[in-house]
Amino acid sequence: MTFIGEFDLVHPLLYPPGSVVLLLGNEAIARGAIEAGLGFAAAYPGTPSTEILESLADVAEHYGFYVEWSVNEKVAFESAYAASLCGVRSLTAMKHVGLNVAADALMSSAYIGVEAGFLIVSAEDPDMWSSQNEQDNRYYGLHAYIPVFEAYSPWEAKELVKYAFNFSEKFKHPVIFRSTTRVSHSSGPVKFDVVPSLKSTGRFVKDPSRFALVPAHARKLRVKLIEKWRSICEEVNNSPFNKYIDNGSRRLIICCGTGYGYLMDCLKILGVEGKVNILKISTTVPAPRRLILDALGGCDVALVIEELEPILERDVKAMAFEEGVECEIHGKDLIPLIGELNIDKLIHGVAKFMDVPVPSNFLNPLKCNIEIPTRPPTLCSGCPHRASFLELKWALAKSGVRDVIFAGDIGCYSLGVDEPFKVQDIMLEMGGGIGSANGLAHASNQFIVAIMGDSTFYHACIPALINSVYNKSPMLVMVLDNRITAMTGHQPHPGSGFTATGARVDEVKIEDIARGVGVKCVETIDPFNVKDSIDKLVKAIKFVLENRTVALVNSRRACTLMVVSNARRRGVRIPRYLVDLELCRACGICYNQLSCPAITPMPDKKASIDPILCFGCSVCMQICPFNAIKPSETPSKDWEEVWRVN
Amino acid sequence: MHSKNILLVGVGGQGILTMGRILASSAIRRGVKALTSEIHGMAQRGGSVVVHVRMGDVESPLIGIGMADAIVGLEMMEVLRYIQYANQKSILVINDRIIRPPMARTIPTKNQIISELDRLKLKYVIIDALNLALKAGSEIAENIVLLGSLIATGILSEYIEITDVENTLKEVFTGRALEVNLKALKYGYDACRQHVNENI
């Protein structure tokens, strides 16, 4: 298996001006910000946005700007926003649902405006590859009076980010840069320009009538906001990123974001390149009215192509209606509303619109006649969460508690939703588990367990934990503390002991927070010590049952992927475990109840451990009732040491 | 439309993303436009992973159905999972390896998979990438072995040569990792050449 960090990669953002470099869309966004003179960046990780801040953090020292992983998106937004008010060009980045967390600040930022250019990158996830919904944040732009710009490729993303910074500074107004999975997680050639001298500190000039939103100030600012919005609506008509291609046709296709790239390829595949007029739009909110009306004017029929919601389509239809333009306008009747766009989805609508046949490869694809088993993501072999889940279930059984609701949360441990654990009965949003557990604890007579990861705990669980103490909610709170934000690729958080740029800092301890807010029963377990973990969990469960209030157990063990990666880099041997087939009685506890991917049943149902997949956690050895599992070698001191990563 | 489309498929953790980046970087080094895109969801956790690589006159990063000029499979079942991207002219470069999904009750055998490829009348080469990677010095170099094999099929010859990939590896890796990867690339290339020679 390959692990990130295994090899010394030359950092792509450090190539000199003039270079053409293969960049991930997120790296291109980062490079655009650097070339715009970025001085401050703050974010909370979330797919598909994470690599923006991650790559900025890698080169922060080199270029001299400030970068932080913030505790959540709201704090990241407020931090970066405040930097802009000090005259420092700043950026905050988050996944689409992260903007919900920051929405309160977002709405206010439009009223106050900005000083230096301020960019909000919203990386959205059509098709929900790693998300709970596919909300379209262009609506936030309309809702808040904040412009939303979108690119179709990494190279356009870099340029558009620079334009967006200048736009923001010109209008003293925030700008949302909307990316989607297919922009953020595609790579393409990007040409580097010069990095200007940057400003990473400035000065906050006091002006409460502008910066302090008491009602009297807000009313005046609302009037100014609407005036400013009118000038922004005019300015977007002049954006060089909106492009009209007049092919002398009576047909028009209007597209924005990723739609442009797919459209151009579809037209080539269909052999109708140059047979339709195209209006490519990058400033979707507000839609460039003059450009759209000019393009519609000479056409009989138009098609709007955009990913997710029909935002541009509705604007185009409204404009046509208001101006009495006689043009038949299509959109989501021909282009799918659900999921991300691609050539396969677009080809049918575009072919119909262009009145040409769909090529046969799209209609009659090759089909496999044998059944291929699904490959759902699973907890990694040696994952401490797997041990924690098993111990939790065994402790509940030992305590005689049968009717349990597991309020889950967002992270690797969300995978506990599946067999054999099934310990994620509800999963709403970041921090939603413990909040809903509060309600469940009072509104049901079942036993309530709230499960969350360490990063999620800091992100949005602490107010709900305080609520559970205050309102005496009988429930067990179990934190799965693997020392890092694991799901998104190992970004540090307040408990990790180091920052985005690697500086050592004091850990903010989960147990200290719990005790500090008044939780009376706080236990720490090491999930790789099965017996002791079960004993402590039983104790905490008993506390909840007897005292009818909250107890917290922190299950603390570093993420195995991170540890194995460190071990490989340092040349530390990983002790593998083996099954003694003489002793194995084929009970299946190891592969059925622990379900470690390294352990598989053989035809006689005895267990077999794959030495390439085994990461030496020893949990299977501890739970084997017949002592049939043993280490291949005595684990070394270095192996013990490498687990204490931070 | 003058372009080449390569689909890389396998299981999370096999180094497919790295493979896509090295392939695309090698093209860009020659001034050829190349786009890659990864579809992997939560696949660092052993899920199915697909990387699309497109070269030449292309504007969007995803390959259309039936449009792959080559499919490189780091795992055999994954090739069949994405077979709709292939067409009768596609070349398939397949690792001789099956990775069992942890909770799967039954999985097809290698022979069943190969018969299915034959039934679909597809052209393929099977490469024992794990052993070649081990011979090169690390079990994690399977991806580079298969990259060598892909180049050896000649499917990308109008855009890149083996030396372009070597040069990219030299820029990306250092020390022992570089040594292992250069060997892996060569072993994969030679194994596939031999295959192609035997079958022509």
PDB file of N, CA and C in Angstrom, chain A residues 146-188:
ATOM      1  N   ILE A 146     -23.849  38.221  -2.065  1.00  0.00           N
ATOM      2  CA  ILE A 146     -22.405  38.040  -2.236  1.00  0.00           C
ATOM      3  C   ILE A 146     -22.191  37.388  -3.604  1.00  0.00           C
ATOM      4  N   PRO A 147     -21.317  37.951  -4.463  1.00  0.00           N
ATOM      5  CA  PRO A 147     -21.105  37.349  -5.777  1.00  0.00           C
ATOM      6  C   PRO A 147     -20.520  35.944  -5.677  1.00  0.00           C
ATOM      7  N   VAL A 148     -20.909  35.074  -6.604  1.00  0.00           N
ATOM      8  CA  VAL A 148     -20.380  33.709  -6.658  1.00  0.00           C
ATOM      9  C   VAL A 148     -19.758  33.490  -8.031  1.00  0.00           C
ATOM     10  N   PHE A 149     -18.465  33.184  -8.042  1.00  0.00           N
ATOM     11  CA  PHE A 149     -17.754  32.916  -9.296  1.00  0.00           C
ATOM     12  C   PHE A 149     -17.426  31.436  -9.366  1.00  0.00           C
ATOM     13  N   GLU A 150     -17.464  30.855 -10.561  1.00  0.00           N
ATOM     14  CA  GLU A 150     -17.116  29.441 -10.685  1.00  0.00           C
ATOM     15  C   GLU A 150     -16.286  29.178 -11.940  1.00  0.00           C
ATOM     16  N   ALA A 151     -15.331  28.244 -11.815  1.00  0.00           N
ATOM     17  CA  ALA A 151     -14.419  27.912 -12.904  1.00  0.00           C
ATOM     18  C   ALA A 151     -14.740  26.517 -13.422  1.00  0.00           C
ATOM     19  N   TYR A 152     -14.203  26.188 -14.605  1.00  0.00           N
ATOM     20  CA  TYR A 152     -14.475  24.849 -15.138  1.00  0.00           C
ATOM     21  C   TYR A 152     -13.262  23.930 -15.062  1.00  0.00           C
ATOM     22  N   SER A 153     -12.077  24.475 -14.747  1.00  0.00           N
ATOM     23  CA  SER A 153     -10.868  23.662 -14.785  1.00  0.00           C
ATOM     24  C   SER A 153      -9.842  24.243 -13.815  1.00  0.00           C
ATOM     25  N   PRO A 154      -8.787  23.476 -13.498  1.00  0.00           N
ATOM     26  CA  PRO A 154      -7.746  24.019 -12.612  1.00  0.00           C
ATOM     27  C   PRO A 154      -7.111  25.295 -13.160  1.00  0.00           C
ATOM     28  N   TRP A 155      -6.810  25.326 -14.484  1.00  0.00           N
ATOM     29  CA  TRP A 155      -6.122  26.520 -15.009  1.00  0.00           C
ATOM     30  C   TRP A 155      -7.013  27.750 -14.959  1.00  0.00           C
ATOM     31  N   GLU A 156      -8.313  27.542 -15.197  1.00  0.00           N
ATOM     32  CA  GLU A 156      -9.192  28.695 -15.090  1.00  0.00           C
ATOM     33  C   GLU A 156      -9.366  29.095 -13.626  1.00  0.00           C
ATOM     34  N   ALA A 157      -9.377  28.082 -12.738  1.00  0.00           N
ATOM     35  CA  ALA A 157      -9.553  28.349 -11.305  1.00  0.00           C
ATOM     36  C   ALA A 157      -8.471  29.297 -10.803  1.00  0.00           C
ATOM     37  N   LYS A 158      -7.220  29.025 -11.200  1.00  0.00           N
ATOM     38  CA  LYS A 158      -6.126  29.876 -10.708  1.00  0.00           C
ATOM     39  C   LYS A 158      -6.341  31.334 -11.125  1.00  0.00           C
ATOM     40  N   GLU A 159      -6.676  31.547 -12.385  1.00  0.00           N
ATOM     41  CA  GLU A 159      -6.856  32.913 -12.884  1.00  0.00           C
ATOM     42  C   GLU A 159      -8.081  33.583 -12.269  1.00  0.00           C
ATOM     43  N   LEU A 160      -9.145  32.778 -12.130  1.00  0.00           N
ATOM     44  CA  LEU A 160     -10.395  33.343 -11.609  1.00  0.00           C
ATOM     45  C   LEU A 160     -10.244  33.735 -10.135  1.00  0.00           C
ATOM     46  N   VAL A 161      -9.440  32.989  -9.391  1.00  0.00           N
ATOM     47  CA  VAL A 161      -9.196  33.335  -7.982  1.00  0.00           C
ATOM     48  C   VAL A 161      -8.520  34.714  -7.912  1.00  0.00           C
ATOM     49  N   LYS A 162      -7.554  34.943  -8.803  1.00  0.00           N
ATOM     50  CA  LYS A 162      -6.869  36.247  -8.801  1.00  0.00           C
ATOM     51  C   LYS A 162      -7.860  37.379  -9.138  1.00  0.00           C
ATOM     52  N   TYR A 163      -8.679  37.115 -10.154  1.00  0.00           N
ATOM     53  CA  TYR A 163      -9.697  38.093 -10.544  1.00  0.00           C
ATOM     54  C   TYR A 163     -10.651  38.355  -9.369  1.00  0.00           C
ATOM     55  N   ALA A 164     -11.039  37.281  -8.670  1.00  0.00           N
ATOM     56  CA  ALA A 164     -11.987  37.397  -7.557  1.00  0.00           C
ATOM     57  C   ALA A 164     -11.405  38.248  -6.424  1.00  0.00           C
ATOM     58  N   PHE A 165     -10.107  38.076  -6.148  1.00  0.00           N
ATOM     59  CA  PHE A 165      -9.475  38.903  -5.106  1.00  0.00           C
ATOM     60  C   PHE A 165      -9.531  40.381  -5.482  1.00  0.00           C
ATOM     61  N   ASN A 166      -9.219  40.673  -6.744  1.00  0.00           N
ATOM     62  CA  ASN A 166      -9.252  42.076  -7.184  1.00  0.00           C
ATOM     63  C   ASN A 166     -10.671  42.633  -7.159  1.00  0.00           C
ATOM     64  N   PHE A 167     -11.614  41.784  -7.565  1.00  0.00           N
ATOM     65  CA  PHE A 167     -13.026  42.177  -7.574  1.00  0.00           C
ATOM     66  C   PHE A 167     -13.476  42.523  -6.157  1.00  0.00           C
ATOM     67  N   SER A 168     -13.111  41.617  -5.225  1.00  0.00           N
ATOM     68  CA  SER A 168     -13.486  41.803  -3.822  1.00  0.00           C
ATOM     69  C   SER A 168     -12.920  43.109  -3.283  1.00  0.00           C
ATOM     70  N   GLU A 169     -11.677  43.376  -3.612  1.00  0.00           N
ATOM     71  CA  GLU A 169     -11.039  44.579  -3.081  1.00  0.00           C
ATOM     72  C   GLU A 169     -11.616  45.841  -3.726  1.00  0.00           C
ATOM     73  N   LYS A 170     -11.932  45.732  -5.023  1.00  0.00           N
ATOM     74  CA  LYS A 170     -12.488  46.884  -5.733  1.00  0.00           C
ATOM     75  C   LYS A 170     -13.838  47.315  -5.140  1.00  0.00           C
ATOM     76  N   PHE A 171     -14.695  46.298  -4.850  1.00  0.00           N
ATOM     77  CA  PHE A 171     -16.029  46.613  -4.326  1.00  0.00           C
ATOM     78  C   PHE A 171     -16.086  46.570  -2.810  1.00  0.00           C
ATOM     79  N   LYS A 172     -14.938  46.313  -2.169  1.00  0.00           N
ATOM     80  CA  LYS A 172     -14.895  46.172  -0.700  1.00  0.00           C
ATOM     81  C   LYS A 172     -15.984  45.211  -0.234  1.00  0.00           C
ATOM     82  N   HIS A 173     -16.030  44.081  -0.920  1.00  0.00           N
ATOM     83  CA  HIS A 173     -17.131  43.149  -0.688  1.00  0.00           C
ATOM     84  C   HIS A 173     -16.613  41.711  -0.740  1.00  0.00           C
ATOM     85  N   PRO A 174     -17.132  40.802   0.099  1.00  0.00           N
ATOM     86  CA  PRO A 174     -16.675  39.409   0.010  1.00  0.00           C
ATOM     87  C   PRO A 174     -17.088  38.768  -1.313  1.00  0.00           C
ATOM     88  N   VAL A 175     -16.324  37.774  -1.744  1.00  0.00           N
ATOM     89  CA  VAL A 175     -16.665  37.009  -2.947  1.00  0.00           C
ATOM     90  C   VAL A 175     -16.601  35.526  -2.608  1.00  0.00           C
ATOM     91  N   ILE A 176     -17.601  34.769  -3.079  1.00  0.00           N
ATOM     92  CA  ILE A 176     -17.566  33.311  -2.924  1.00  0.00           C
ATOM     93  C   ILE A 176     -16.993  32.714  -4.208  1.00  0.00           C
ATOM     94  N   PHE A 177     -15.983  31.868  -4.044  1.00  0.00           N
ATOM     95  CA  PHE A 177     -15.482  31.111  -5.188  1.00  0.00           C
ATOM     96  C   PHE A 177     -16.056  29.712  -5.048  1.00  0.00           C
ATOM     97  N   ARG A 178     -16.903  29.329  -5.994  1.00  0.00           N
ATOM     98  CA  ARG A 178     -17.526  28.014  -5.905  1.00  0.00           C
ATOM     99  C   ARG A 178     -16.720  27.005  -6.717  1.00  0.00           C
ATOM    100  N   SER A 179     -16.252  25.977  -6.033  1.00  0.00           N
ATOM    101  CA  SER A 179     -15.628  24.859  -6.728  1.00  0.00           C
ATOM    102  C   SER A 179     -16.535  23.652  -6.532  1.00  0.00           C
ATOM    103  N   THR A 180     -16.330  22.616  -7.340  1.00  0.00           N
ATOM    104  CA  THR A 180     -17.039  21.372  -7.088  1.00  0.00           C
ATOM    105  C   THR A 180     -15.998  20.257  -7.101  1.00  0.00           C
ATOM    106  N   THR A 181     -16.394  19.070  -6.716  1.00  0.00           N
ATOM    107  CA  THR A 181     -15.472  17.932  -6.658  1.00  0.00           C
ATOM    108  C   THR A 181     -14.649  17.825  -7.934  1.00  0.00           C
ATOM    109  N   ARG A 182     -15.303  18.029  -9.082  1.00  0.00           N
ATOM    110  CA  ARG A 182     -14.612  17.783 -10.344  1.00  0.00           C
ATOM    111  C   ARG A 182     -13.640  18.908 -10.705  1.00  0.00           C
ATOM    112  N   VAL A 183     -13.738  20.043 -10.058  1.00  0.00           N
ATOM    113  CA  VAL A 183     -12.712  21.075 -10.237  1.00  0.00           C
ATOM    114  C   VAL A 183     -11.640  20.876  -9.161  1.00  0.00           C
ATOM    115  N   SER A 184     -12.076  20.700  -7.935  1.00  0.00           N
ATOM    116  CA  SER A 184     -11.142  20.569  -6.813  1.00  0.00           C
ATOM    117  C   SER A 184     -10.266  19.337  -6.948  1.00  0.00           C
ATOM    118  N   HIS A 185     -10.843  18.235  -7.423  1.00  0.00           N
ATOM    119  CA  HIS A 185     -10.115  16.971  -7.467  1.00  0.00           C
ATOM    120  C   HIS A 185      -9.762  16.516  -8.883  1.00  0.00           C
ATOM    121  N   SER A 186      -9.666  17.460  -9.815  1.00  0.00           N
ATOM    122  CA  SER A 186      -9.093  17.139 -11.120  1.00  0.00           C
ATOM    123  C   SER A 186      -7.755  17.833 -11.205  1.00  0.00           C
ATOM    124  N   SER A 187      -6.842  17.259 -11.963  1.00  0.00           N
ATOM    125  CA  SER A 187      -5.551  17.907 -12.181  1.00  0.00           C
ATOM    126  C   SER A 187      -5.417  18.278 -13.637  1.00  0.00           C
ATOM    127  N   GLY A 188      -4.714  19.365 -13.875  1.00  0.00           N
ATOM    128  CA  GLY A 188      -4.457  19.790 -15.249  1.00  0.00           C
ATOM    129  C   GLY A 188      -3.273  20.737 -15.264  1.00  0.00           C
TER     130      GLY A 188
END
